Each structure stands twice: as structure tokens, then as C-alpha cells.
Coordinates of C-alpha atoms (C1' of nucleotides) in Angstrom, one line a residue:
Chain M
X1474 CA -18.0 -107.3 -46.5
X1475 CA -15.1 -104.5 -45.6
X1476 CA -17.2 -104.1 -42.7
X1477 CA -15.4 -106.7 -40.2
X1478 CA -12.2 -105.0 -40.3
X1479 CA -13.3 -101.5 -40.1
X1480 CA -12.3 -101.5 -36.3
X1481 CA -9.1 -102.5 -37.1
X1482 CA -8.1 -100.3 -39.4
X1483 CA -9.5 -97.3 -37.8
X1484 CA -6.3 -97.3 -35.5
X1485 CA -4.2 -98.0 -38.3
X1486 CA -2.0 -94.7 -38.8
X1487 CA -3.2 -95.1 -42.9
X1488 CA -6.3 -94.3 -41.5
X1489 CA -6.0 -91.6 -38.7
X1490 CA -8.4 -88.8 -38.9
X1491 CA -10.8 -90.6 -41.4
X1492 CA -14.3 -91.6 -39.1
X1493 CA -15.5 -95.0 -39.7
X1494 CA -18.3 -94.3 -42.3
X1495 CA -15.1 -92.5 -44.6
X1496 CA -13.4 -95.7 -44.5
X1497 CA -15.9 -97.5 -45.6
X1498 CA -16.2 -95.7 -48.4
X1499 CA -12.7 -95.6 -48.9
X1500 CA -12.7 -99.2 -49.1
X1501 CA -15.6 -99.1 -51.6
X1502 CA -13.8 -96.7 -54.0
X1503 CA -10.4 -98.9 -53.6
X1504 CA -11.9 -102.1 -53.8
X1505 CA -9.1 -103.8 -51.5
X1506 CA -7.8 -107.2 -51.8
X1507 CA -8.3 -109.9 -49.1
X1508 CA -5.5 -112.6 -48.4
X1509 CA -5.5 -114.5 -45.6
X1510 CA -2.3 -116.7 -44.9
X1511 CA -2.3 -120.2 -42.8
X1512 CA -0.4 -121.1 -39.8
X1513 CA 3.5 -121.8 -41.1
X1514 CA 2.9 -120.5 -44.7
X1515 CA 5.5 -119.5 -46.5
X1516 CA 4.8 -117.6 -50.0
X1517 CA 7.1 -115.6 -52.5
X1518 CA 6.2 -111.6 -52.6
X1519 CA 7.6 -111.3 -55.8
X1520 CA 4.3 -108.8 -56.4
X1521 CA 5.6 -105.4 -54.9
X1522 CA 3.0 -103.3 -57.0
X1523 CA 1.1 -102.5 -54.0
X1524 CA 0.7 -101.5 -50.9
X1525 CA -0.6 -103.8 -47.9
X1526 CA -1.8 -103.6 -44.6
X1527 CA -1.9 -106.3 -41.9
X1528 CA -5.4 -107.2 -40.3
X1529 CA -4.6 -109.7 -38.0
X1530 CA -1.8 -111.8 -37.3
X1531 CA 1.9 -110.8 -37.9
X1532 CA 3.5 -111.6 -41.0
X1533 CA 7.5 -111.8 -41.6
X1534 CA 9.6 -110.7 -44.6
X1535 CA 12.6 -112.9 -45.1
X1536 CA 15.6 -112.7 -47.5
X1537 CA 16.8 -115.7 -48.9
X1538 CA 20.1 -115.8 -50.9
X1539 CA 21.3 -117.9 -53.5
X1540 CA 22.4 -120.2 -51.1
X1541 CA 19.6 -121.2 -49.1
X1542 CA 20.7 -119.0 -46.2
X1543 CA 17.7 -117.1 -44.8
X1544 CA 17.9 -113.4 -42.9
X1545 CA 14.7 -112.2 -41.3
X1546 CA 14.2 -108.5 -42.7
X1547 CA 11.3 -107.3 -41.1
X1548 CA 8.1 -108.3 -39.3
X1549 CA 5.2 -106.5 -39.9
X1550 CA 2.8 -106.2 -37.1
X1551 CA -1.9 -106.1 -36.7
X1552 CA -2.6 -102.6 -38.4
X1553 CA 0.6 -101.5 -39.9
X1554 CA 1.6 -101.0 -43.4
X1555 CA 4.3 -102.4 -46.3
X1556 CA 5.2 -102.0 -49.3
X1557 CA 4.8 -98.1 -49.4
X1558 CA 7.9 -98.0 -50.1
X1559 CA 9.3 -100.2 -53.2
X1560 CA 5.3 -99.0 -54.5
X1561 CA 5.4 -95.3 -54.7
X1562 CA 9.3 -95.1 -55.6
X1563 CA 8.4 -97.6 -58.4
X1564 CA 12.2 -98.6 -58.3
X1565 CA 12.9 -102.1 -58.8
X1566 CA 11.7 -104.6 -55.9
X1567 CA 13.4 -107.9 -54.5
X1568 CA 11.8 -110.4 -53.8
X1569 CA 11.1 -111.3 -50.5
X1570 CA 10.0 -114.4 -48.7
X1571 CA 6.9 -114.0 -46.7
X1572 CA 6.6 -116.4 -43.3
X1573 CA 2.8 -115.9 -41.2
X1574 CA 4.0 -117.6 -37.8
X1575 CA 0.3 -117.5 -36.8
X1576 CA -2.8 -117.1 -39.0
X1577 CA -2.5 -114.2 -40.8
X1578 CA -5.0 -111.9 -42.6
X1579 CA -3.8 -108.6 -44.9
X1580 CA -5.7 -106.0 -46.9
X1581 CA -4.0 -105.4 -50.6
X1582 CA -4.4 -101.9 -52.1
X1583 CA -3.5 -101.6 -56.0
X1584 CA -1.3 -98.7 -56.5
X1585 CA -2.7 -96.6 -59.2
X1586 CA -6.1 -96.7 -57.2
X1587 CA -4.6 -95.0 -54.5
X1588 CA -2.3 -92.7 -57.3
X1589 CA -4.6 -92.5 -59.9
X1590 CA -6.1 -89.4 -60.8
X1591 CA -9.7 -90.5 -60.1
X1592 CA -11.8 -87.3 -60.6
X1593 CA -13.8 -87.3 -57.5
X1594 CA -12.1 -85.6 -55.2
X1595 CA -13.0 -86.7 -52.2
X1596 CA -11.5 -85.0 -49.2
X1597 CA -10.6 -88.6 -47.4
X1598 CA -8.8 -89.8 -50.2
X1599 CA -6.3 -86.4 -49.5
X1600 CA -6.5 -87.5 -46.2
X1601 CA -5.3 -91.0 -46.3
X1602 CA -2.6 -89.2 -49.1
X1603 CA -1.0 -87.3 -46.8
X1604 CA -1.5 -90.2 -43.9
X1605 CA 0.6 -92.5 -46.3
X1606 CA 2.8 -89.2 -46.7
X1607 CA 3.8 -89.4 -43.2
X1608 CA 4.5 -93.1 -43.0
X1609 CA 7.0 -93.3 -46.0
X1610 CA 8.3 -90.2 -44.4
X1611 CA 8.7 -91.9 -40.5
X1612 CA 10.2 -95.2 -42.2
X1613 CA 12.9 -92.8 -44.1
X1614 CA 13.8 -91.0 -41.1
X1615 CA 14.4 -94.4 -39.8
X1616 CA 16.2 -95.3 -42.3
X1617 CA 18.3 -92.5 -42.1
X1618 CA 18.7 -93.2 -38.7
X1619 CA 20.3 -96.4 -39.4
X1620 CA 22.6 -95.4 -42.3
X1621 CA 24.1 -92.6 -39.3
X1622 CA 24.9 -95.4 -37.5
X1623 CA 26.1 -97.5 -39.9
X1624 CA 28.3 -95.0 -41.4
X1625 CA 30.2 -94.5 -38.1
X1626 CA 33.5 -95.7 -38.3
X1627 CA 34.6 -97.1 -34.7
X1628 CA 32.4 -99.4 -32.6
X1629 CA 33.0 -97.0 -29.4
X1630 CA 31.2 -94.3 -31.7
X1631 CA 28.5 -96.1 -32.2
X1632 CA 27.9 -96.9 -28.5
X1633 CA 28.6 -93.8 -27.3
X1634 CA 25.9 -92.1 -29.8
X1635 CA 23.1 -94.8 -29.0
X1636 CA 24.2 -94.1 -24.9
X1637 CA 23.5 -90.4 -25.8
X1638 CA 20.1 -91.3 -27.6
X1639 CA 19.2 -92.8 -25.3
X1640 CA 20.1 -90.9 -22.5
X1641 CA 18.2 -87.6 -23.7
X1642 CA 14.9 -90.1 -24.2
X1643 CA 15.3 -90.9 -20.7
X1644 CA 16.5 -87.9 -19.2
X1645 CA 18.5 -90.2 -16.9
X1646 CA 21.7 -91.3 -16.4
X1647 CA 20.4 -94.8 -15.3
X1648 CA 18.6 -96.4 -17.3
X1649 CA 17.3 -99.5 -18.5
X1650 CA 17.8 -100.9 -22.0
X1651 CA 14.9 -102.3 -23.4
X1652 CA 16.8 -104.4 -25.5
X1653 CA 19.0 -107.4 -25.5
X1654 CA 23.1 -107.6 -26.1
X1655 CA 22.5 -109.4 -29.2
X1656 CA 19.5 -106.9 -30.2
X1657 CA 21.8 -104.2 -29.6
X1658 CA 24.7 -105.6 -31.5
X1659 CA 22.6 -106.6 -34.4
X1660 CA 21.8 -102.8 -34.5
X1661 CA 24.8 -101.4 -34.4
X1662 CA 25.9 -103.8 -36.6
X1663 CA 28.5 -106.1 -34.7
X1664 CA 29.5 -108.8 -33.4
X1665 CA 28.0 -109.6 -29.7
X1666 CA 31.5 -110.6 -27.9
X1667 CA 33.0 -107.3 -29.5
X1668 CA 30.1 -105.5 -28.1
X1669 CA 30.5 -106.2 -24.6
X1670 CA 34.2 -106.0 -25.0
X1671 CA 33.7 -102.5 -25.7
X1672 CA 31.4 -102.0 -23.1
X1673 CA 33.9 -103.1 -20.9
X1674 CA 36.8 -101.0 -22.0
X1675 CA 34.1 -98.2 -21.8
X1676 CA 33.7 -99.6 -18.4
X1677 CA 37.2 -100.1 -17.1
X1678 CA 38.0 -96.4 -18.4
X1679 CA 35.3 -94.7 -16.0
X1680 CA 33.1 -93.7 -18.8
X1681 CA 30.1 -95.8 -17.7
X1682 CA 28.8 -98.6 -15.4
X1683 CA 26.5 -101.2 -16.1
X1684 CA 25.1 -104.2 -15.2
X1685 CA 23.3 -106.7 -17.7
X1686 CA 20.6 -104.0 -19.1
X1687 CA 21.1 -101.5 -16.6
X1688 CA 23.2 -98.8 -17.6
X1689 CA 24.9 -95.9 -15.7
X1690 CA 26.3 -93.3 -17.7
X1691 CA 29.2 -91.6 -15.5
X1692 CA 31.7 -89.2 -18.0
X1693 CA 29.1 -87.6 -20.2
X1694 CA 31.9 -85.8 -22.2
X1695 CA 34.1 -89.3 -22.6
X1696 CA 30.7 -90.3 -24.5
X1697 CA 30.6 -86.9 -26.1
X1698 CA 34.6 -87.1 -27.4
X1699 CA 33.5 -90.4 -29.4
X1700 CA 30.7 -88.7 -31.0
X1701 CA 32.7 -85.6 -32.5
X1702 CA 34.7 -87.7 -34.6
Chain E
X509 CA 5.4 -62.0 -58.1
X510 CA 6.1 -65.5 -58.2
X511 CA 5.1 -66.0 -61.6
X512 CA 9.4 -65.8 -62.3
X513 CA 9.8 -68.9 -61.2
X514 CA 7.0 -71.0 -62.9
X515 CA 9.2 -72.5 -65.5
X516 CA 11.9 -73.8 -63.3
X517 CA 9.0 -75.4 -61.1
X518 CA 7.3 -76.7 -64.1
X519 CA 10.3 -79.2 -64.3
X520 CA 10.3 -79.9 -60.7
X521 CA 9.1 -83.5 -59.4
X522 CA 7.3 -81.7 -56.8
X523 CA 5.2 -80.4 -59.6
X524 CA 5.0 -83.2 -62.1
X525 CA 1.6 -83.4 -64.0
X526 CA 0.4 -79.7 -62.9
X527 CA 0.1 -77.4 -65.2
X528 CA 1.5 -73.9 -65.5
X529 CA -2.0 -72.3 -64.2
X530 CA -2.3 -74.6 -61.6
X531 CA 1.2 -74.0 -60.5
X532 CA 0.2 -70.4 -60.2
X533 CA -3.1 -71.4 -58.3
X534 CA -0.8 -73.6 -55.9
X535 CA 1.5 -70.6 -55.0
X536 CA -1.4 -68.2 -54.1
X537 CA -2.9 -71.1 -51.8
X538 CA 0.8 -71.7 -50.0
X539 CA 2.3 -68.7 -50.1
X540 CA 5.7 -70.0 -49.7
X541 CA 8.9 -67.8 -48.7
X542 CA 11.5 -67.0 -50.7
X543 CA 15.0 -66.9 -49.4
X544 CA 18.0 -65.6 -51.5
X545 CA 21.2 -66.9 -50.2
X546 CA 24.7 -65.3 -51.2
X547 CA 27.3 -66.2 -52.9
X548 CA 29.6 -67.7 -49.9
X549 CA 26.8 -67.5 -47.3
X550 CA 26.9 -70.0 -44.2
X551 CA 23.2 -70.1 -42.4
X552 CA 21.9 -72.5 -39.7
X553 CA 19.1 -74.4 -40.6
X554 CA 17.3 -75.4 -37.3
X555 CA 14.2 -74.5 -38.6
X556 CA 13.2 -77.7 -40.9
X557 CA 9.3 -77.4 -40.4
X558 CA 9.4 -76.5 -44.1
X559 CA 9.9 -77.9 -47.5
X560 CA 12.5 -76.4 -49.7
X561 CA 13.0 -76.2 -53.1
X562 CA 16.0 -74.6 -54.3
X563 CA 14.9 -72.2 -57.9
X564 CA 18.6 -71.2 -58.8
X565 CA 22.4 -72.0 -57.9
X566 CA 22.6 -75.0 -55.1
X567 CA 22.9 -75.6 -51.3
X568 CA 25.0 -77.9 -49.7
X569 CA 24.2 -79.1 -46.2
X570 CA 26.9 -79.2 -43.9
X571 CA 27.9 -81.5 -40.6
X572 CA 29.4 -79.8 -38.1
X573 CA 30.8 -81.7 -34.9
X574 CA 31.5 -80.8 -31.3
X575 CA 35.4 -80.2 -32.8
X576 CA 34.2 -77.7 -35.8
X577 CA 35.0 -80.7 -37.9
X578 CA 32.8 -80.3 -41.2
X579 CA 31.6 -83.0 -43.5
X580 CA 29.2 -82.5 -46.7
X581 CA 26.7 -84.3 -46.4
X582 CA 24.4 -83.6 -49.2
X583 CA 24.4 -80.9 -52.3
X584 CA 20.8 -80.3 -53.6
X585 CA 20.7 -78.5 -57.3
X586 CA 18.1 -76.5 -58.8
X587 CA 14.9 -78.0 -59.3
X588 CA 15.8 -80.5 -56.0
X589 CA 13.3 -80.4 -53.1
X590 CA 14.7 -81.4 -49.4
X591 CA 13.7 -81.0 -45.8
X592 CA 10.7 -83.1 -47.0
X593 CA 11.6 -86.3 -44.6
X594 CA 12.1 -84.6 -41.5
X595 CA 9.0 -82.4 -42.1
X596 CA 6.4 -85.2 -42.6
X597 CA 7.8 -87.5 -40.2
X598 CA 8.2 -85.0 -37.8
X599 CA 11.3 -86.3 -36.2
X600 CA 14.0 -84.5 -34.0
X601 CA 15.8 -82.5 -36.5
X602 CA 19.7 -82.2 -36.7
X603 CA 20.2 -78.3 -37.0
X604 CA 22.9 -78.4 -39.9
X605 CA 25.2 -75.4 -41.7
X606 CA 24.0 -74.4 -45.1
X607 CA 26.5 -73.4 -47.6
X608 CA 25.6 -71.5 -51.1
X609 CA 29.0 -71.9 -52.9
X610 CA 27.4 -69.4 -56.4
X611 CA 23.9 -67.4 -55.4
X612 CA 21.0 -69.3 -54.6
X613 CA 17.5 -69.1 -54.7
X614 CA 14.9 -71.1 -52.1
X615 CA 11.8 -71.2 -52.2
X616 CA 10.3 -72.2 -48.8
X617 CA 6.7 -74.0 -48.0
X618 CA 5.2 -74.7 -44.9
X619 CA 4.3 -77.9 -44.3
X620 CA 0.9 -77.2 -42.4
X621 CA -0.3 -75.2 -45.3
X622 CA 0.6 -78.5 -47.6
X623 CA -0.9 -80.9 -44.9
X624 CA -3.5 -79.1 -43.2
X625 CA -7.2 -79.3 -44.1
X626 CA -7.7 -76.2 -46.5
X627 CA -11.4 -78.0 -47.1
X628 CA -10.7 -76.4 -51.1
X629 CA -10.2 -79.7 -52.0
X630 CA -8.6 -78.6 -55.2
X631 CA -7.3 -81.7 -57.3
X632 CA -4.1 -80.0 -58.3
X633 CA -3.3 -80.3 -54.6
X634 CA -3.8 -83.8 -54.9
X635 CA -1.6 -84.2 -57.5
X636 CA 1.2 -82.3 -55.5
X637 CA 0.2 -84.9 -52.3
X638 CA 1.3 -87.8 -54.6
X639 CA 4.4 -86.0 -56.3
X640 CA 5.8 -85.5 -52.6
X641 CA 5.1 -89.2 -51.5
X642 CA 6.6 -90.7 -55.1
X643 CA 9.5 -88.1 -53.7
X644 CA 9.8 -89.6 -50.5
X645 CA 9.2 -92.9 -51.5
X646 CA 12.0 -92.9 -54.2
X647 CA 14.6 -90.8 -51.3
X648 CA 13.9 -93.7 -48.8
X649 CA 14.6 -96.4 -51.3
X650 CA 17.7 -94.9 -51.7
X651 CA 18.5 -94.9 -48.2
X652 CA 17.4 -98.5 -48.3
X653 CA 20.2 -99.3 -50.8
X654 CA 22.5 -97.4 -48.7
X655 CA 21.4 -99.6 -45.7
X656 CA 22.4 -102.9 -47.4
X657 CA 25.6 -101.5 -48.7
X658 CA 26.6 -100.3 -45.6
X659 CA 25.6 -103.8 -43.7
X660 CA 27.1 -105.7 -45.9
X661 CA 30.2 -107.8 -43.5
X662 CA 32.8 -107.8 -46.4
X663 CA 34.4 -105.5 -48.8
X664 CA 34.8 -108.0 -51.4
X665 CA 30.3 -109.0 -51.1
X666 CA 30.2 -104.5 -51.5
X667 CA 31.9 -104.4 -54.4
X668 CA 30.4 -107.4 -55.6
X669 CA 27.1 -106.3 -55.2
X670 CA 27.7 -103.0 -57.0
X671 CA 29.8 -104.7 -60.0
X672 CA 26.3 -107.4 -60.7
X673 CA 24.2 -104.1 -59.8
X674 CA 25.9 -102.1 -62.5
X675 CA 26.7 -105.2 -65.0
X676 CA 23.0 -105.6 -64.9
X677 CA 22.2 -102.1 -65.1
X678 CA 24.9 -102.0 -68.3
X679 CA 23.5 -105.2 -70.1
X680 CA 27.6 -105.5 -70.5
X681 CA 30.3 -107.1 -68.6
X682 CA 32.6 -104.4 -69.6
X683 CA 31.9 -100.9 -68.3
X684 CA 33.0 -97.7 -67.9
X685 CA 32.5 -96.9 -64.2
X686 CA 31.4 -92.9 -63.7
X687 CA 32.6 -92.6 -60.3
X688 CA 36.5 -92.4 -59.5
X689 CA 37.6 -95.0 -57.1
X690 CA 37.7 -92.8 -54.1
X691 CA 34.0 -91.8 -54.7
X692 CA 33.0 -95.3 -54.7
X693 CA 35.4 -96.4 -52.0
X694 CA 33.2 -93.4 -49.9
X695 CA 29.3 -95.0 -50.9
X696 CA 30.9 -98.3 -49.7
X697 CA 32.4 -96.9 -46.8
X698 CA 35.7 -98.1 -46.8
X699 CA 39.0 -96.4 -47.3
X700 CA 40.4 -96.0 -50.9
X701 CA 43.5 -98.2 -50.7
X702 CA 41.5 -101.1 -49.1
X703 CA 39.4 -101.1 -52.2
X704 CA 42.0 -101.0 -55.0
X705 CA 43.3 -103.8 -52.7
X706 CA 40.1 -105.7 -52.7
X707 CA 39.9 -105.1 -56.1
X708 CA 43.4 -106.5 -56.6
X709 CA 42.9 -109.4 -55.0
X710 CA 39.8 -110.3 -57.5
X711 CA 41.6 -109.5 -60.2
X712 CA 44.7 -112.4 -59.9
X713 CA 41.6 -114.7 -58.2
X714 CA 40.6 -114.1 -62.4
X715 CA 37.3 -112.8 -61.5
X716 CA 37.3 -109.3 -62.8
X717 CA 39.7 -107.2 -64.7
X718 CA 40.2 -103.2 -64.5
X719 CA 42.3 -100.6 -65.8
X720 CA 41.6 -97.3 -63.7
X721 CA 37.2 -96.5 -64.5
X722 CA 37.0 -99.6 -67.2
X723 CA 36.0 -102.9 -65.3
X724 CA 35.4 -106.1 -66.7
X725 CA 33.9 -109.1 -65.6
X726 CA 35.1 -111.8 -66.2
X727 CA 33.7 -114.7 -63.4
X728 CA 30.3 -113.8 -62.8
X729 CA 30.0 -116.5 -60.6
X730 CA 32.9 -115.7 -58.7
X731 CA 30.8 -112.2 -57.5
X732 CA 27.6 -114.2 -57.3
X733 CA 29.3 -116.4 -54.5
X734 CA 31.3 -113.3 -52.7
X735 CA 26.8 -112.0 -52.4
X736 CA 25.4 -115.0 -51.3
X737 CA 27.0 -114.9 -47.9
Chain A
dA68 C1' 57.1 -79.4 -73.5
dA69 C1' 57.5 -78.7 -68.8
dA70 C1' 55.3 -78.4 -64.5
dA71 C1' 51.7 -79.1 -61.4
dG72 C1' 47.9 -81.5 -60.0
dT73 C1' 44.9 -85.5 -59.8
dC74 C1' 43.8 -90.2 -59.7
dT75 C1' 45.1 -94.9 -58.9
dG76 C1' 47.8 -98.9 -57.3
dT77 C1' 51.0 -100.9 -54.0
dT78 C1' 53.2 -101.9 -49.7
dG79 C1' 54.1 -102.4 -44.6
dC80 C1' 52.4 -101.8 -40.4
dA81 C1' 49.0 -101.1 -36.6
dT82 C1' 44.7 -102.3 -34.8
dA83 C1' 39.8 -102.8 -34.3
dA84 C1' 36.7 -106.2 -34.7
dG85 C1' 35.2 -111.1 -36.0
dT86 C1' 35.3 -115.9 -34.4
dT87 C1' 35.1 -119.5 -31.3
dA88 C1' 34.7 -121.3 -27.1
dC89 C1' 33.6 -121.4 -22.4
dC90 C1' 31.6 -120.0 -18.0
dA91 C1' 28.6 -117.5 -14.8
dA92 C1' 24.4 -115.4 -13.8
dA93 C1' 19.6 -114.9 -14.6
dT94 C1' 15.3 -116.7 -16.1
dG95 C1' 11.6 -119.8 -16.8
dG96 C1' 9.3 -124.3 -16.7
dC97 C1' 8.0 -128.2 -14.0
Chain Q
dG1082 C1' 13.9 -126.7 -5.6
dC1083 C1' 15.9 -128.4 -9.8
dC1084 C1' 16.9 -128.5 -14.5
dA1085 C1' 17.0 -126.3 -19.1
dT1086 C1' 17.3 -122.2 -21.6
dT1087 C1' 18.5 -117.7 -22.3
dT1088 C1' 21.5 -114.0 -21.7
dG1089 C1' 25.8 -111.8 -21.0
dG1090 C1' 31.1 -111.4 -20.0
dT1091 C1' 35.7 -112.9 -21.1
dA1092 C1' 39.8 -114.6 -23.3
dA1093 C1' 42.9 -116.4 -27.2
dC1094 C1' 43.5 -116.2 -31.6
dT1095 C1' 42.8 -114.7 -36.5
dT1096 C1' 41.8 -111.5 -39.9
dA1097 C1' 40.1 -107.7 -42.5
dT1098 C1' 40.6 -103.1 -42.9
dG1099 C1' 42.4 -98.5 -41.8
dC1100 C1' 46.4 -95.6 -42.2
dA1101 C1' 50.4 -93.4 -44.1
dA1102 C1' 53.5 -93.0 -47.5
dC1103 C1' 55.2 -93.4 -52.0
dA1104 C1' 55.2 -94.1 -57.0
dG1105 C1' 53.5 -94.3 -61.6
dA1106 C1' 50.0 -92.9 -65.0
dC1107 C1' 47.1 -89.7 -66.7
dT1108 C1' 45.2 -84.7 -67.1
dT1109 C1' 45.4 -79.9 -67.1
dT1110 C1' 47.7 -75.6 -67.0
dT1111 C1' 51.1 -72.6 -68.5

DNA sequence: AAAAGTCTGTTGCATAAGTTACCAAATGGC
DNA sequence: GCCATTTGGTAACTTATGCAACAGACTTTT
């Protein structure tokens, strides 16, 4: 019955190191959920109390307020996790509006199955333990990534930190961004016309060059004096 | 030798649910390090391939820019684990100072030992696997609350936010807050005198009243539409 | 009780960033 | 090749917030 999605889950980082026939028997021993979700449907995720894992399809969390306005949060994408997080800290959860664009199919794992002290030991279950270890411990490290730069007071600070990121990825002055103005400004958490205005100013004071998505970093230490507040 | 410390892990989240003998059992398999700090002492830490957990006194991490300029950026107390995100993610670390104001005692794991495949599957193990990801778990959602603070476009939708947070957390519209104002002005990330302006202004618009850490609301409504963007 | 220190509110001023709008350059569909 | 759409830069204007400085209320020390 698991069976079908055994393929996909293998490359699913919940499931790294853990052979095909352990899955199976992981899935045996958790005794998963199955949702599938239609084309367009939209459904309340007021249910946090577990952890989930995307089959197929792509499935978006959206924040709705009290006014009807609607943020998209997050999109979860075929083989990745959600919910590790609100589950295993067991602090309250918000309630999230989920959208599938496409036809979507997830895998539900109860909590305390995963948590609970069943007595068989089995060496997999550790495994996928210190798998789901590592997840919740990437998506902090994200987070934390995000609070630096939301923390930082000036706008040129921020740019100048994400030029410098990106710079030591690339090991190039020139590079091209992968993402868009507006991708970039949602980011760092500001407006798209005061963005490129600062890119500009950046530009007009010799610091850097740039062209659409190509970017030239010219003063390294102009960058470097934004950083070190 | 490190039976010493056994009742100040006891209480430690890291070993929640394991039992004296088993702590003992734990600390023969890991061998962790132990690292006194003096009173005063400033260290680098650039090694943070380990998990810490400070036994006695408390160590504050330190910021230090390109300028020398030094920010705390977090204290951890005895009984407190840390270095636990950027081990299991296994992100670039940020080398940072570590500063023991009074004497302080670390104990020091290494991760590989916690996460690599000793085949003695022993269940306590287990149970320190799930202590470490309810850890991580409950650190991240507190990094997500920090993200929506810190995204949040307005100061009046912060403090909002925290005044329905902690009037819900109360059960009371009048409260005592814990925090002076310049500690809260610093979690929202705003300078103190903008606040108590902010604040200010909501007091004549009649939706709250304060005297210095006693706040009461008094147009509940009033916050609720400063939230909803 | 006086003095010193801390916490908080207030004000005026400077300025960084949001907003809106518009245009030019690229991209993609037909 | 042409039109529509997306993407990015710029400018004028508004506004929220930072900053610096001061003053009053409370707290602690002596």
C-alpha cells in the first residue's frame, strides 16, 4: 500500500541513509496518513500535531488575517518536510491556510509515533531521529539567517552583507543573481523602488556596478564598512 | 569522574526522561570534554562542531565587528545547552567571543559521537535524540516569533501584536509587563523613544493606557485592526 | 534625608525608507 | 516582427522612525 511512494521518499532527506526495505518498515510501524488534495483546493491546517511530507505536487501555506488579506508563507515542495517545527516544540500553532495549485498528495506522520517511547528499538527509527534532527536544525539556521538580516538597521547594511554572501559563494566579483529585484527586496525586507535606489547610490559612489541581475562588486571594503556597524 | 555533575544534568532538557544510571551510561559512551572557564575569561569559539552544555556559572556569546565593536548576543545559564543548531545543520559557523563574567563550567559533546552509528542501539540514546530535536524545535520557534516581530512594517502592528500576545497569555487586560521599556523596545527592534512615542500616541487614540510596566487595554479592537494589516 | 543612578516620557530635528507613478528595457507568446 | 507582460530604474513626495537631549519619577545607596 506504502509501497508506491517508496521511491519518493527514499530521496527525501527524512529518509537519507535508510534502504528501501527499512522504510517500508518504517512506514509499517508509523502507520502514516494519506491525504491527497485536488487541483485549486484550499483547506484550513488548523491540525499542527504532526509532521508531513509532500509526495507529489507542491502545496502552499498561506496566512490569512482578520481582514481577508492573504500572504503566501511558504511553499513546500515533492519530498520535503512541514510541520517539524510547531510539532516537536509543541508551542502553540497558527493556523495556516493550505492552497495545492496542482494535484497534490502528502504523507501525515502522528507525533508521538515518531516520539513515543516504542520499546523496539530499531536502529532506523534512530536513524530517521537524527535525520529529522538535522532538518529542524537546517530550517533554524535559516531562520537565524533571516532574523541577522532583519535585525540590521540600514538598508545599505543589508545589501552590502547579502553582496558579501554572495560574493564568498561565488568566489567572484561578477556575478549573477539568481533572483529577482522584488525577490530580493522581499528578502531583505523592503520596498523594491528603495532597493534599487540604494543600489544606485551604491552605484554612483564606486562601490559596485551592475546591470539588471549582473552584479560587479568593485570596493570590497566600501561593502565591508557597511557591515561593521 | 563525571559522576559530579549528574544532578545538574538530571534537570537538563537535554536529559529529560533519563534516569540517573542512564545518565551515567550516556557519559561513558560520549565522553564529552569538560572545559572550565575563569572568572573574566574571553575565548574564541570557532570550533562549534560540538554541543555545549554549560554545568555551573554562565557564558555569554559575544559579536565582535570589523571595528572591535561588541554586542551580546546571547547569555546561556546553567543547565542551557547551545551550539546545537549550527552543529546538526552543519552550517558555516560565525566564530564568536565567549565571555564567563563568575567561573563556569562546560561540558562539551561531539556531535559525531551523538550522531554517528554506535550500532549499541541503547534506548536511552534514543531518548537523548528526541530531547535535542524538542530542543531545537522549541529554539527555532522562537526564532520564528522573532521573524514575524521583526517583519512586521509598523511599530504600532509590534506592539500590538505583543500587547494581544501577552493579554492572551495574562487572561487580563491589565498587566504588569516584566521587561522595562528599553528591553522591549530592543526584541522589537526599534529605538526606546520611538516606542514610548508609539505607545503615546495609542494611549490619547483611547486604546490602551500605561503607567511605566502596568498596561492596560482598553480597545482591543483598536490593536486587532493595527495586526490585521 | 540627601545624593546618585536608573527608568521612562517628551520634544525637535534629521533622514532613511515607503508610496505612487511612470518609463525603458527585456522577455515571451503568437 | 509585433504586441503583451514582466522586470527594473527613477523621481517627487510623504512619513515613520532614529537620534540627541532633557526632565520628571522612581529606586538604591550612603
Amino acid at each position: 500500500m506504502y509501497n508506491k511512494w517508496v521511491p519518493i521518499l527514499q530521496h527525501s532527506p527524512l529518509f537519507a541513509e535508510i534502504s528501501d526495505q527499512e522504510i517500508i518498515k518504517i512506514l509499517d510501524c508509523l502507520k502514516p496518513l494519506y491525504k491527497h488534495y485536488q487541483k485549486g483546493e484550499l483547506s484550513i491546517n488548523n491540525d499542527f500535531n504532526r509532521l508531513g511530507i509532500v509526495l507529489k505536487g507542491e502545496l502552499r501555506f498561506i496566512k490569512e488575517d482578520a481582514k481577508g488579506n492573504r500572504t503566501l508563507v511558504n511553499i513546500i515542495k515533492e519530498e520535503e518536510t512541514f510541520g517539524e517545527i510547531e510539532t516537536f516544540a509543541g508551542t502553540g500553532l497558527k493556523p495556516m491556510l493550505t492552497l495545492a495549485e496542482e494535484p497534490c498528495s502528502v504523507m501525515y506522520f502522528q507525533t508521538d509515533k515518531i516520539i513515543g517511547h516504542c520499546k523496539k528499538v530499531c536502529s532506523f527509527h534512530k536513524t530517521m531521529l537524527i535525520n529529522l534532527l538535522k532538518i529542524v536544525a537546517f530550517k533554524a539556521s535559516l531562520l537565524n539567517r533571516q532574523v541577522d538580516y532583519l535585525g540590521m538597521k540600514s538598508l545599505r547594511e543589508k545589501i552590502s552583507t547579502f553582496l558579501l554572501e554572495t560574493y564568498k559563494q561565488e568566489g567572484s566579483k561578477t556575478f549573477i543573481l539568481q533572483i529577482t529585484r522584488y525577490e530580493l527586496a522581499e528578502f531583505l525586507n523592503v520596498s523594491r523602488p528603495s532597493l534599487s535606489r540604494e543600489l544606485s547610490n551604491m552605484r554612483d559612489e564606486g562601490i559596485i556596478d551592475f546591470y539588471r541581475a549582473s552584479i560587479r562588486i568593485i570596493d570590497i571594503d566600501g561593502l565591508l564598512k557597511a557591515v561593521s556597524r
